[in-house]
Coordinates of C-alpha atoms and ligand atoms in Angstrom, one line a residue:
M1 CA 35.1 3.0 -21.7
F2 CA 34.4 0.8 -18.7
S3 CA 32.6 -1.8 -20.8
L4 CA 35.2 -1.9 -23.6
L5 CA 37.8 -2.5 -20.9
A6 CA 35.6 -5.3 -19.5
L7 CA 35.4 -6.9 -22.9
S8 CA 39.1 -7.1 -23.5
L9 CA 39.6 -8.3 -20.0
V10 CA 37.3 -11.2 -20.5
A11 CA 38.9 -12.0 -23.8
S12 CA 42.4 -12.0 -22.5
L13 CA 41.6 -14.1 -19.4
A14 CA 40.0 -16.8 -21.4
V15 CA 41.5 -19.5 -19.2
A16 CA 41.2 -17.8 -15.9
K17 CA 37.8 -17.6 -14.1
P18 CA 36.6 -14.1 -13.8
T19 CA 36.0 -12.6 -10.3
M20 CA 32.4 -13.4 -9.5
V21 CA 29.9 -11.3 -7.5
V22 CA 26.6 -12.4 -6.1
H23 CA 23.9 -10.8 -8.3
E24 CA 20.6 -11.9 -6.7
R25 CA 19.9 -14.0 -3.7
I26 CA 16.9 -15.2 -1.6
Q27 CA 17.1 -16.7 1.9
A28 CA 14.9 -19.6 1.2
A29 CA 12.4 -21.0 -1.3
P30 CA 9.0 -19.4 -1.2
I31 CA 6.6 -20.8 1.4
G32 CA 5.1 -24.1 0.2
F33 CA 8.1 -25.2 -1.8
T34 CA 10.4 -27.9 -0.4
T35 CA 13.9 -28.9 -1.5
M36 CA 13.9 -32.3 -3.2
R37 CA 17.4 -32.9 -4.5
S38 CA 20.2 -31.4 -6.6
A39 CA 19.1 -31.0 -10.1
D40 CA 20.4 -33.6 -12.6
P41 CA 23.5 -32.1 -14.2
S42 CA 22.2 -33.0 -17.7
T43 CA 18.8 -31.3 -17.3
M44 CA 18.6 -28.5 -19.9
L45 CA 17.6 -25.0 -18.7
N46 CA 16.1 -22.4 -21.0
M47 CA 17.9 -19.4 -19.7
R48 CA 17.4 -15.7 -20.3
I49 CA 19.5 -12.8 -19.6
A50 CA 18.1 -9.3 -19.3
L51 CA 20.7 -6.7 -20.4
K52 CA 20.9 -3.2 -18.9
Q53 CA 18.5 -1.1 -21.0
N54 CA 19.7 2.2 -22.4
D55 CA 17.5 4.9 -20.9
M56 CA 14.4 3.8 -19.1
V57 CA 14.2 7.1 -17.2
G58 CA 14.0 8.8 -20.6
L59 CA 11.4 6.4 -21.8
E60 CA 9.3 7.0 -18.6
D61 CA 9.4 10.7 -19.2
A62 CA 8.4 10.2 -22.9
L63 CA 5.5 7.8 -21.8
M64 CA 4.2 10.4 -19.3
A65 CA 4.5 13.2 -21.8
V66 CA 2.3 11.4 -24.4
S67 CA -0.1 10.1 -21.7
D68 CA -0.7 13.1 -19.5
P69 CA -3.6 15.2 -20.9
A70 CA -1.8 18.4 -19.5
S71 CA 1.2 17.8 -21.7
A72 CA 1.7 19.4 -25.1
L73 CA 2.8 16.0 -26.5
Y74 CA -0.4 14.2 -25.3
G75 CA -1.4 11.5 -27.8
Q76 CA 1.8 11.6 -29.8
H77 CA 2.6 8.0 -29.2
L78 CA 6.1 6.8 -29.9
T79 CA 7.1 4.7 -32.9
K80 CA 8.6 1.3 -32.7
E81 CA 12.0 2.8 -33.5
Q82 CA 11.7 5.6 -31.0
V83 CA 10.9 3.1 -28.2
E84 CA 13.7 0.8 -29.2
A85 CA 16.2 3.6 -29.1
F86 CA 15.4 4.1 -25.4
V87 CA 15.5 0.4 -24.7
R88 CA 18.4 -1.0 -26.9
P89 CA 21.4 -1.8 -24.7
K90 CA 24.6 0.0 -25.5
P91 CA 26.7 -1.9 -28.0
E92 CA 29.5 -2.4 -25.4
T93 CA 27.0 -4.0 -23.0
V94 CA 25.9 -6.5 -25.7
A95 CA 29.4 -7.2 -26.7
A96 CA 30.7 -7.8 -23.2
V97 CA 27.9 -10.2 -22.3
N98 CA 28.1 -12.1 -25.6
A99 CA 31.9 -12.3 -25.2
F100 CA 31.5 -13.9 -21.8
L101 CA 28.9 -16.3 -23.2
A102 CA 31.1 -17.1 -26.2
E103 CA 34.1 -17.8 -24.0
N104 CA 32.0 -20.5 -22.5
G105 CA 30.8 -21.9 -25.8
I106 CA 27.4 -20.4 -25.6
N107 CA 25.7 -18.8 -28.6
A108 CA 22.8 -16.7 -27.3
T109 CA 19.9 -15.4 -29.5
S110 CA 18.2 -12.1 -29.0
I111 CA 14.5 -12.6 -28.1
S112 CA 13.2 -9.0 -28.0
P113 CA 13.0 -6.4 -30.7
A114 CA 15.3 -4.0 -28.9
G115 CA 17.8 -6.7 -28.1
D116 CA 17.6 -6.4 -24.3
W117 CA 16.8 -10.0 -23.7
L118 CA 19.1 -12.9 -24.7
A119 CA 18.2 -16.6 -24.6
F120 CA 20.1 -19.9 -24.7
S121 CA 19.8 -23.4 -23.4
I122 CA 22.5 -25.0 -21.3
P123 CA 22.7 -28.1 -19.0
V124 CA 22.4 -27.6 -15.2
S125 CA 26.1 -28.5 -14.8
K126 CA 27.1 -25.6 -17.0
A127 CA 24.7 -23.2 -15.4
N128 CA 26.0 -24.1 -12.0
D129 CA 29.5 -23.5 -13.1
L130 CA 28.9 -20.3 -15.1
F131 CA 26.8 -18.5 -12.5
E132 CA 28.2 -20.1 -9.3
A133 CA 24.7 -21.4 -8.8
D134 CA 23.3 -24.4 -7.0
F135 CA 20.4 -25.5 -9.2
T136 CA 18.1 -27.7 -7.1
V137 CA 14.7 -29.4 -7.7
F138 CA 12.0 -27.8 -5.6
S139 CA 8.5 -29.1 -5.2
H140 CA 5.3 -27.4 -4.2
A141 CA 3.4 -30.1 -2.3
E142 CA -0.1 -28.6 -2.5
T143 CA -0.1 -28.2 -6.3
G144 CA 2.5 -30.7 -7.4
T145 CA 4.4 -27.9 -9.2
S146 CA 8.1 -28.7 -9.4
A147 CA 10.9 -26.4 -10.6
V148 CA 14.6 -26.2 -11.0
R149 CA 15.8 -23.1 -9.3
T150 CA 18.8 -21.7 -7.3
L151 CA 18.7 -19.5 -4.2
A152 CA 21.6 -17.4 -5.4
Y153 CA 23.7 -16.8 -8.4
S154 CA 26.7 -14.7 -9.4
V155 CA 27.9 -12.9 -12.5
P156 CA 31.4 -11.8 -13.4
A157 CA 32.2 -8.5 -11.5
E158 CA 32.9 -6.8 -14.9
L159 CA 29.3 -7.6 -16.0
R160 CA 27.4 -6.6 -12.9
N161 CA 26.2 -3.4 -14.5
A162 CA 25.6 -5.0 -17.9
I163 CA 23.3 -7.8 -16.7
D164 CA 20.1 -6.9 -15.0
L165 CA 19.1 -10.5 -14.2
V166 CA 19.4 -14.1 -15.2
H167 CA 16.3 -16.2 -15.3
P168 CA 15.1 -18.8 -14.2
T169 CA 17.1 -18.5 -11.0
I170 CA 15.5 -17.0 -7.8
T171 CA 12.0 -16.4 -9.1
F172 CA 9.9 -19.5 -8.6
P173 CA 6.9 -20.5 -10.7
N174 CA 3.7 -19.2 -9.3
P175 CA 1.7 -22.3 -8.2
I176 CA -1.5 -20.2 -7.7
G177 CA -2.7 -17.7 -10.2
L178 CA -6.2 -16.3 -10.7
K179 CA -8.5 -19.3 -11.2
P180 CA -12.1 -18.3 -11.6
S181 CA -14.4 -21.2 -10.8
F182 CA -17.4 -22.2 -12.8
S183 CA -20.7 -22.6 -10.9
A184 CA -24.0 -24.2 -11.6
P185 CA -26.2 -22.8 -14.4
L186 CA -28.4 -19.9 -13.4
P187 CA -31.4 -18.3 -15.0
T188 CA -30.7 -15.6 -17.6
V189 CA -32.1 -12.0 -17.5
G190 CA -34.5 -10.1 -19.5
K191 CA -34.0 -6.9 -21.4
R192 CA -35.2 -4.1 -19.2
Q193 CA -33.0 -1.2 -18.1
I194 CA -30.7 -2.6 -15.3
P195 CA -32.9 -5.7 -14.6
A196 CA -33.2 -6.5 -10.9
S197 CA -31.5 -9.8 -11.6
C198 CA -28.2 -7.8 -12.3
N199 CA -27.9 -7.4 -8.6
T200 CA -26.8 -11.1 -8.5
T201 CA -26.3 -12.3 -12.0
I202 CA -24.3 -10.5 -14.7
T203 CA -24.9 -10.7 -18.5
P204 CA -23.9 -8.4 -21.3
A205 CA -27.3 -6.7 -21.0
C206 CA -26.6 -5.9 -17.4
L207 CA -23.2 -4.3 -18.2
Q208 CA -24.7 -2.4 -21.2
A209 CA -27.4 -0.9 -18.9
L210 CA -25.1 -0.3 -15.9
Y211 CA -22.2 1.3 -17.8
G212 CA -24.0 2.7 -20.9
I213 CA -22.1 0.4 -23.3
P214 CA -23.4 0.9 -26.8
T215 CA -24.4 -1.9 -29.1
T216 CA -23.6 0.0 -32.4
R217 CA -20.8 -1.6 -34.3
A218 CA -17.3 -0.2 -34.1
T219 CA -15.8 0.6 -37.5
Q220 CA -12.0 0.9 -37.1
S221 CA -9.9 -2.0 -38.4
T222 CA -6.7 -0.9 -36.7
N223 CA -8.3 -0.7 -33.3
I224 CA -7.3 -4.2 -32.1
L225 CA -8.3 -5.5 -28.7
G226 CA -5.8 -8.1 -27.5
V227 CA -6.8 -10.7 -24.9
S228 CA -3.8 -12.7 -23.6
V229 CA -3.7 -16.0 -21.8
I230 CA -1.3 -18.8 -21.0
E231 CA -2.1 -22.3 -22.2
Q232 CA -5.8 -21.9 -22.3
F233 CA -8.1 -22.5 -25.2
A234 CA -11.0 -20.1 -26.3
N235 CA -13.8 -21.9 -28.0
Q236 CA -15.7 -20.3 -31.0
A237 CA -18.7 -22.6 -30.7
D238 CA -19.1 -21.7 -27.0
L239 CA -18.7 -18.0 -28.0
T240 CA -21.4 -18.4 -30.7
Q241 CA -23.8 -20.1 -28.2
F242 CA -23.1 -17.3 -25.7
L243 CA -23.7 -14.6 -28.3
R244 CA -27.0 -16.2 -29.5
A245 CA -28.2 -16.3 -25.8
F246 CA -27.0 -12.8 -24.8
R247 CA -26.1 -10.8 -27.9
A248 CA -28.4 -12.1 -30.5
D249 CA -27.8 -8.8 -32.4
N250 CA -24.1 -9.7 -32.8
A251 CA -24.4 -13.5 -33.0
N252 CA -21.9 -13.9 -35.8
A253 CA -18.9 -12.3 -34.1
T254 CA -15.6 -14.1 -34.1
F255 CA -12.0 -13.5 -32.9
A256 CA -8.6 -13.8 -34.4
T257 CA -5.9 -15.9 -32.9
Q258 CA -2.2 -15.1 -32.4
L259 CA -0.1 -18.0 -31.1
L260 CA 3.4 -17.9 -29.6
D261 CA 5.9 -20.4 -28.1
G262 CA 4.2 -23.5 -29.6
G263 CA 0.7 -22.3 -28.5
S264 CA -2.4 -23.7 -30.1
N265 CA -6.2 -23.1 -29.8
P266 CA -7.9 -26.5 -30.5
Q267 CA -11.6 -26.2 -30.9
T268 CA -12.8 -29.4 -29.1
R269 CA -15.4 -27.9 -26.8
S270 CA -14.4 -30.0 -23.7
Q271 CA -10.9 -28.5 -23.9
A272 CA -12.1 -24.8 -23.6
G273 CA -10.7 -22.9 -20.7
I274 CA -12.8 -21.0 -18.2
E275 CA -10.5 -18.0 -18.3
A276 CA -10.1 -18.0 -22.0
N277 CA -13.8 -18.4 -22.7
L278 CA -14.7 -15.7 -20.1
D279 CA -12.2 -13.3 -21.5
I280 CA -13.3 -13.8 -25.1
Q281 CA -17.0 -13.8 -24.4
Y282 CA -16.8 -10.5 -22.4
T283 CA -14.7 -8.8 -25.1
V284 CA -16.2 -10.0 -28.3
G285 CA -19.6 -9.9 -26.6
L286 CA -19.3 -6.3 -25.4
A287 CA -16.9 -4.5 -27.7
T288 CA -19.3 -4.8 -30.7
G289 CA -17.4 -4.9 -34.0
V290 CA -13.9 -4.3 -32.4
P291 CA -11.4 -6.7 -34.0
T292 CA -10.4 -8.9 -31.1
T293 CA -7.3 -11.0 -31.0
F294 CA -6.9 -14.0 -28.7
I295 CA -3.2 -14.2 -27.9
S296 CA -2.0 -17.4 -26.4
V297 CA 1.3 -18.7 -25.3
G298 CA 2.0 -22.4 -25.5
E299 CA 3.8 -25.1 -23.6
N300 CA 7.3 -24.2 -24.4
F301 CA 7.4 -22.3 -21.1
K302 CA 5.7 -24.8 -18.7
D303 CA 8.1 -23.5 -16.1
G304 CA 6.0 -20.6 -14.8
N305 CA 3.9 -17.9 -16.5
L306 CA 6.1 -14.9 -16.4
E307 CA 8.2 -15.9 -19.4
G308 CA 5.0 -16.3 -21.4
F309 CA 3.8 -12.9 -20.5
L310 CA 7.2 -11.4 -21.3
D311 CA 7.1 -13.2 -24.7
I312 CA 3.7 -11.8 -25.4
I313 CA 4.8 -8.2 -24.8
N314 CA 8.0 -8.7 -26.8
A315 CA 6.0 -10.1 -29.7
L316 CA 3.6 -7.1 -29.6
L317 CA 6.5 -4.7 -29.4
A318 CA 7.9 -6.2 -32.6
E319 CA 4.6 -5.4 -34.4
N320 CA 4.0 -2.2 -36.3
N321 CA 0.4 -2.0 -35.2
P322 CA 0.2 -3.6 -31.8
P323 CA -3.2 -3.9 -30.1
K324 CA -4.6 -0.6 -28.8
V325 CA -5.9 -2.3 -25.7
L326 CA -4.5 -5.4 -24.0
T327 CA -6.3 -7.2 -21.2
T328 CA -4.9 -10.0 -19.1
S329 CA -6.8 -11.7 -16.3
Y330 CA -3.7 -12.6 -14.4
G331 CA -2.0 -11.7 -11.2
Q332 CA 0.4 -13.3 -8.7
N333 CA 1.7 -12.2 -5.3
E334 CA 4.5 -9.6 -5.8
N335 CA 6.7 -11.5 -3.2
T336 CA 6.9 -14.5 -5.5
I337 CA 8.9 -12.5 -8.1
S338 CA 12.4 -11.0 -7.8
R339 CA 12.4 -7.2 -7.8
Q340 CA 14.6 -7.2 -10.9
L341 CA 12.3 -9.5 -12.9
A342 CA 9.2 -7.5 -11.8
T343 CA 11.0 -4.3 -12.9
Q344 CA 11.9 -5.8 -16.3
L345 CA 8.3 -6.9 -16.9
C346 CA 7.0 -3.5 -15.8
N347 CA 9.5 -1.8 -18.1
A348 CA 8.1 -3.9 -21.0
Y349 CA 4.6 -2.5 -20.2
M350 CA 6.1 1.0 -20.2
Q351 CA 7.4 0.3 -23.7
L352 CA 4.0 -0.9 -25.0
G353 CA 2.2 2.0 -23.2
A354 CA 4.5 4.5 -25.0
R355 CA 3.5 3.0 -28.3
G356 CA -0.2 3.9 -27.4
T357 CA -1.5 0.6 -25.9
S358 CA -3.8 0.6 -22.9
I359 CA -2.6 -2.3 -20.7
L360 CA -5.2 -3.7 -18.2
F361 CA -4.8 -6.5 -15.7
A362 CA -7.1 -8.0 -13.1
S363 CA -6.0 -6.9 -9.6
G364 CA -6.3 -10.3 -7.9
D365 CA -9.0 -12.3 -6.0
G366 CA -7.6 -12.5 -2.4
G367 CA -8.6 -9.1 -1.0
V368 CA -5.6 -7.7 0.8
A369 CA -4.2 -11.2 1.0
G370 CA -3.0 -11.2 -2.6
S371 CA -3.9 -13.1 -5.7
Q372 CA -5.8 -15.8 -3.8
T373 CA -6.9 -16.1 -0.1
T374 CA -3.7 -16.9 1.8
R375 CA -2.6 -16.8 5.4
C376 CA -0.7 -13.7 6.1
T377 CA 0.3 -11.2 8.7
T378 CA 1.1 -8.3 6.4
F379 CA -0.9 -7.5 3.3
L380 CA 0.3 -9.1 0.0
P381 CA 0.3 -6.8 -3.0
T382 CA -0.1 -8.5 -6.4
F383 CA 2.0 -8.2 -9.6
P384 CA 1.7 -6.7 -12.1
S385 CA -0.8 -4.4 -10.4
G386 CA 2.0 -2.7 -8.4
C387 CA 3.6 -1.7 -11.7
P388 CA 2.9 1.9 -12.3
F389 CA 2.7 1.6 -16.1
M390 CA -0.5 -0.5 -16.4
T391 CA -4.1 -0.1 -15.3
S392 CA -5.2 -2.5 -12.5
V393 CA -8.9 -3.4 -12.4
G394 CA -10.7 -4.4 -9.2
A395 CA -14.1 -5.9 -8.8
T396 CA -17.6 -4.7 -7.7
Q397 CA -20.9 -6.4 -7.3
G398 CA -24.6 -5.5 -7.0
V399 CA -26.6 -2.5 -8.3
N400 CA -28.1 0.4 -6.3
P401 CA -25.6 0.7 -4.9
E402 CA -22.7 -0.9 -6.7
R403 CA -20.3 -2.0 -3.9
A404 CA -16.9 -3.6 -3.7
A405 CA -16.6 -7.3 -4.2
S406 CA -14.9 -8.7 -1.0
F407 CA -12.3 -10.6 -3.0
S408 CA -11.1 -7.4 -4.9
S409 CA -7.4 -7.3 -4.4
G410 CA -5.9 -3.9 -3.6
G411 CA -3.2 -2.3 -1.6
F412 CA 0.3 -0.9 -2.1
S413 CA 3.4 -2.3 -3.9
N414 CA 6.6 -3.1 -2.1
F415 CA 8.6 -2.8 -5.3
F416 CA 7.3 0.4 -7.0
A417 CA 6.9 3.8 -5.5
I418 CA 3.8 6.0 -5.8
P419 CA 3.8 7.5 -9.3
S420 CA 3.1 11.2 -9.5
Y421 CA -0.2 10.8 -11.3
Q422 CA -1.8 9.2 -8.3
A423 CA 0.1 10.9 -5.5
A424 CA -2.8 13.3 -4.5
A425 CA -5.4 10.6 -4.7
V426 CA -3.5 8.1 -2.6
S427 CA -2.5 10.8 -0.1
A428 CA -6.2 11.8 0.3
F429 CA -7.1 8.2 1.0
K430 CA -4.4 7.8 3.6
T431 CA -5.6 10.8 5.4
R432 CA -9.1 9.3 5.7
L433 CA -7.6 5.9 6.6
G434 CA -5.8 7.3 9.7
S435 CA -4.0 4.6 11.7
T436 CA -6.2 1.7 10.4
N437 CA -4.0 -1.2 9.1
A438 CA -0.9 0.7 10.2
G439 CA 2.2 -1.5 9.7
K440 CA 0.4 -3.9 7.4
F441 CA 1.2 -2.2 4.1
N442 CA 3.9 -0.1 2.5
T443 CA 3.2 3.6 2.9
T444 CA 5.4 4.6 0.0
G445 CA 4.2 2.0 -2.6
R446 CA 2.1 2.5 -5.7
G447 CA -1.5 2.0 -4.8
F448 CA -3.9 -0.3 -6.7
P449 CA -6.4 -1.0 -8.3
D450 CA -6.9 2.1 -10.4
V451 CA -10.5 1.3 -11.4
A452 CA -13.1 -1.4 -10.9
A453 CA -16.0 -3.0 -12.7
Q454 CA -18.5 -5.7 -12.0
G455 CA -16.9 -9.1 -11.2
V456 CA -19.4 -11.4 -9.6
N457 CA -21.4 -14.2 -11.3
F458 CA -20.8 -13.4 -14.9
Q459 CA -22.8 -15.8 -17.1
I460 CA -20.5 -17.6 -19.6
V461 CA -20.8 -20.6 -21.8
L462 CA -18.3 -23.4 -21.2
D463 CA -18.4 -26.6 -23.1
T464 CA -22.1 -26.0 -24.0
Q465 CA -23.1 -25.2 -20.4
T466 CA -24.2 -21.8 -19.2
G467 CA -23.0 -20.9 -15.7
G468 CA -21.5 -18.2 -13.5
V469 CA -17.9 -17.1 -12.8
S470 CA -16.6 -14.5 -10.4
G471 CA -13.3 -12.7 -10.0
T472 CA -11.4 -9.6 -11.1
S473 CA -10.9 -11.9 -14.2
C474 CA -14.3 -10.7 -15.2
S475 CA -13.7 -7.1 -14.5
S476 CA -10.6 -6.5 -16.7
P477 CA -11.9 -7.7 -20.0
M478 CA -15.2 -5.8 -19.6
F479 CA -13.4 -2.6 -18.7
A480 CA -11.0 -3.2 -21.7
S481 CA -14.0 -3.5 -24.0
I482 CA -15.3 0.0 -23.0
V483 CA -11.8 1.5 -23.6
S484 CA -11.8 -0.2 -27.0
L485 CA -15.2 1.2 -28.0
V486 CA -14.0 4.7 -26.9
N487 CA -10.8 4.2 -29.0
D488 CA -13.0 3.3 -32.0
R489 CA -14.8 6.6 -31.9
L490 CA -11.5 8.5 -31.3
I491 CA -9.8 6.9 -34.2
A492 CA -12.8 7.5 -36.4
A493 CA -12.6 11.2 -35.5
G494 CA -8.9 11.2 -36.5
K495 CA -7.7 11.3 -32.9
P496 CA -5.1 9.1 -31.2
S497 CA -6.1 6.1 -29.0
L498 CA -6.2 6.6 -25.3
G499 CA -2.9 4.7 -24.7
F500 CA -1.6 4.5 -21.2
L501 CA -4.8 5.4 -19.2
N502 CA -3.7 6.3 -15.7
P503 CA -2.5 9.9 -16.1
F504 CA -5.8 10.7 -17.8
L505 CA -8.0 8.6 -15.3
Y506 CA -6.4 10.3 -12.3
S507 CA -6.8 13.8 -13.8
A508 CA -9.9 15.8 -12.8
A509 CA -11.5 15.2 -16.2
G510 CA -10.8 11.5 -16.1
T511 CA -11.9 10.9 -12.6
A512 CA -15.2 12.7 -13.4
T513 CA -16.0 10.0 -15.9
L514 CA -15.9 7.3 -13.3
T515 CA -18.6 6.4 -10.7
D516 CA -17.1 6.4 -7.3
V517 CA -17.8 3.2 -5.3
T518 CA -18.1 3.9 -1.6
A519 CA -19.4 0.7 -0.1
G520 CA -17.7 -2.7 0.7
N521 CA -14.3 -3.8 1.7
N522 CA -11.6 -6.4 0.9
P523 CA -10.8 -8.5 4.0
G524 CA -7.8 -10.7 4.4
C525 CA -4.9 -11.5 6.7
N526 CA -7.3 -11.5 9.7
T527 CA -8.4 -7.9 9.1
N528 CA -11.3 -6.2 7.4
G529 CA -8.9 -5.1 4.7
F530 CA -9.5 -1.6 3.3
T531 CA -12.9 0.0 3.0
A532 CA -14.2 1.6 -0.2
T533 CA -14.7 5.3 0.4
T534 CA -15.2 8.7 -1.4
G535 CA -12.4 9.2 -3.9
W536 CA -9.7 6.6 -4.7
D537 CA -9.4 3.6 -2.5
P538 CA -7.3 0.3 -2.6
V539 CA -10.5 -1.8 -3.1
T540 CA -12.3 -0.2 -6.1
G541 CA -9.7 2.4 -7.2
L542 CA -11.3 5.5 -8.7
G543 CA -14.6 3.7 -9.5
T544 CA -16.5 2.1 -12.3
P545 CA -16.8 3.2 -16.0
N546 CA -19.5 5.1 -17.9
F547 CA -19.1 4.9 -21.6
A548 CA -20.8 8.2 -22.5
R549 CA -18.8 10.2 -19.9
L550 CA -15.6 8.6 -20.9
L551 CA -16.2 9.2 -24.6
A552 CA -17.0 12.8 -24.0
A553 CA -13.9 13.5 -21.9
A554 CA -11.7 11.6 -24.3
M555 CA -13.1 13.5 -27.3
A556 CA -12.3 16.7 -25.5
L557 CA -8.6 15.9 -25.0
Ligands
LIG1 C1 24.5 -18.6 -33.4 O1 23.1 -19.0 -33.7 C2 22.6 -18.4 -34.8 C3 21.1 -18.7 -34.8 O2 20.8 -19.8 -34.0 C4 23.3 -18.7 -36.0 O3 22.7 -18.0 -37.1 C5 24.8 -18.3 -35.8 O4 25.5 -18.7 -37.0 C6 25.3 -18.9 -34.6 N1 26.7 -18.4 -34.4 C7 27.7 -19.1 -34.0 C8 29.0 -18.4 -33.8 O5 27.6 -20.3 -33.8
LIG2 C1 -29.0 -6.7 -3.9 O1 -28.4 -7.8 -3.2 C2 -28.0 -7.4 -1.9 C3 -27.2 -8.6 -1.3 O2 -27.6 -9.8 -1.8 C4 -29.3 -7.1 -1.1 O3 -28.9 -6.8 0.2 C5 -30.0 -5.9 -1.8 O4 -31.2 -5.7 -1.1 C6 -30.2 -6.2 -3.2 N1 -30.7 -5.0 -3.9 C7 -31.7 -5.0 -4.7 C8 -32.1 -3.7 -5.4 O5 -32.3 -6.0 -5.0
LIG3 C1 -25.4 -14.1 -39.1 O1 -25.1 -14.7 -40.4 C2 -26.3 -15.3 -41.0 C3 -25.8 -16.0 -42.3 O2 -25.0 -15.2 -43.0 C4 -27.3 -14.2 -41.3 O3 -28.5 -14.7 -41.9 C5 -27.7 -13.5 -40.0 O4 -28.5 -12.4 -40.2 C6 -26.4 -13.0 -39.2 N1 -26.8 -12.6 -37.9 C7 -26.4 -11.4 -37.4 C8 -26.9 -11.1 -36.0 O5 -25.6 -10.7 -37.9
LIG4 C1 8.3 -0.1 0.3 O1 8.1 0.4 -1.0 C2 9.3 1.0 -1.5 C3 8.9 1.5 -2.9 O2 8.1 2.6 -2.7 C4 10.4 0.0 -1.6 O3 11.6 0.6 -2.1 C5 10.7 -0.5 -0.2 O4 11.7 -1.5 -0.2 C6 9.4 -1.1 0.3 N1 9.6 -1.6 1.7 C7 9.4 -2.9 2.0 C8 9.6 -3.2 3.5 O5 9.2 -3.8 1.2

């Protein structure tokens, strides 16, 4: 009734301005950004509105029911229609917001399968007027990133419960993401069991030996492994050179490409991206025979990366057979995103998880200082690792023993509370921790990473050159490859894919499949960070994978 009333109110007061209320506000632009000037009134803004979703509490319950091995519904992933029924905004919500936009001459289009996101383009002058905003040009001196943003905006009081957020407003583009660097070529390793060189130089043979990854071909065509990137190109010739050098038994492997938002994947070798090549070489190169799709978002959203990642999830949600595993080597500091926008993106992962997709992200490369080394006084959790509906992958290095990589980001979210599946594990860690780092992290936040895998000096081929890259960017695709290989055997046996992994991984049976990492730490913010220890820790999570153990436990579910 409330919303219908709001609708007629807006319609009858077409000439009067509705009462506006501040919807989101920040005190100042993020550190590093300076105010340049008022935005040109004619500059066009690609705006999005997130509408209040129908029943995300219900969807979370459904996600946990199909993902928790102890539940009778385990593995019974939801259909596209079932997920959309939880997400689709109430008709009166959609009508009220569309009426407000139409009053102002705006024709919005729906950009998500459940209709919870609307998009439209309007000039700055109109956006300032419509949302009582002050769109301003901000510049990030260090990187040259510039962005049109406002420090606050308002929405009509009648719509405050219908609109979750308007973007781009108070969330600034992230000037620093995960950027693995490419170092000088290094010698390759031989074929023995865990060659000694694996202590310092990682190749597919090292990972196969260390984690028991099989080389037998997967057989299931529906078992897609998705690899998502923003504006980076993955090169097939570099992949082939990589496979000939390191996977001669699988040298003809290729990948499919799925492009969004004006994306492309040109094959000029000098244009290949480090991240794109790394991700493709350590998925195609490890998940033998698993159909792998390179998903790339183009330049239509130069204005930050979050829109691109949202578009990827919405595109996959619109598919009848979305990937069974999705890996993304990306993370940014949680404090660079509004709480509302972070929640919306996290909700999108919840939806895909309920469909049966395992979503993995790199945890970040700045230790407790966030996605990259940063000056800080309190620890900086990364996004989306703080989201409880995805699996965050930290990094390790060395063999005998495998220990934490010092850059492996980990910590506790300031946005998302501890999910029930990890409550016992996190609590046990805090008991061991005592008063160390007290006051530097949020004691009620979701802990991350969930798991870890090798992440130092992975040999890749980039523009014909072989060299090493390091970062949790290495760890996520390789962990994803193992999950995909397990899914292949599960599907072949007529069983469901693993889907959202965490409730299983934190269960006794799941934890027993992982190798606990108990050495190393992740310094940052003038501290030693956290120390890897027995059980879960915010450096290496529950530990590193083992294919045979994971497969046996998964088959027993
Ligand atoms: C709004 O835009 C859509 C697609 O861009 C178009 O099909 C529709 O006719 C438009 N509606 C109005 C009222 O202009
Ligand atoms: C592995 O490398 C570390 C650090 O470089 C070194 O301390 C350790 O002895 C090496 N272990 C082996 C088995 O070579
Ligand atoms: C790759 O394809 C070529 C040509 O079809 C074939 O001769 C070769 O055996 C294949 N190699 C592998 C490893 O499958
Ligand atoms: C700590 O995390 C909780 C979520 O568990 C959040 O609601 C709260 O705002 C966070 N505190 C700070 C100071 O960020």
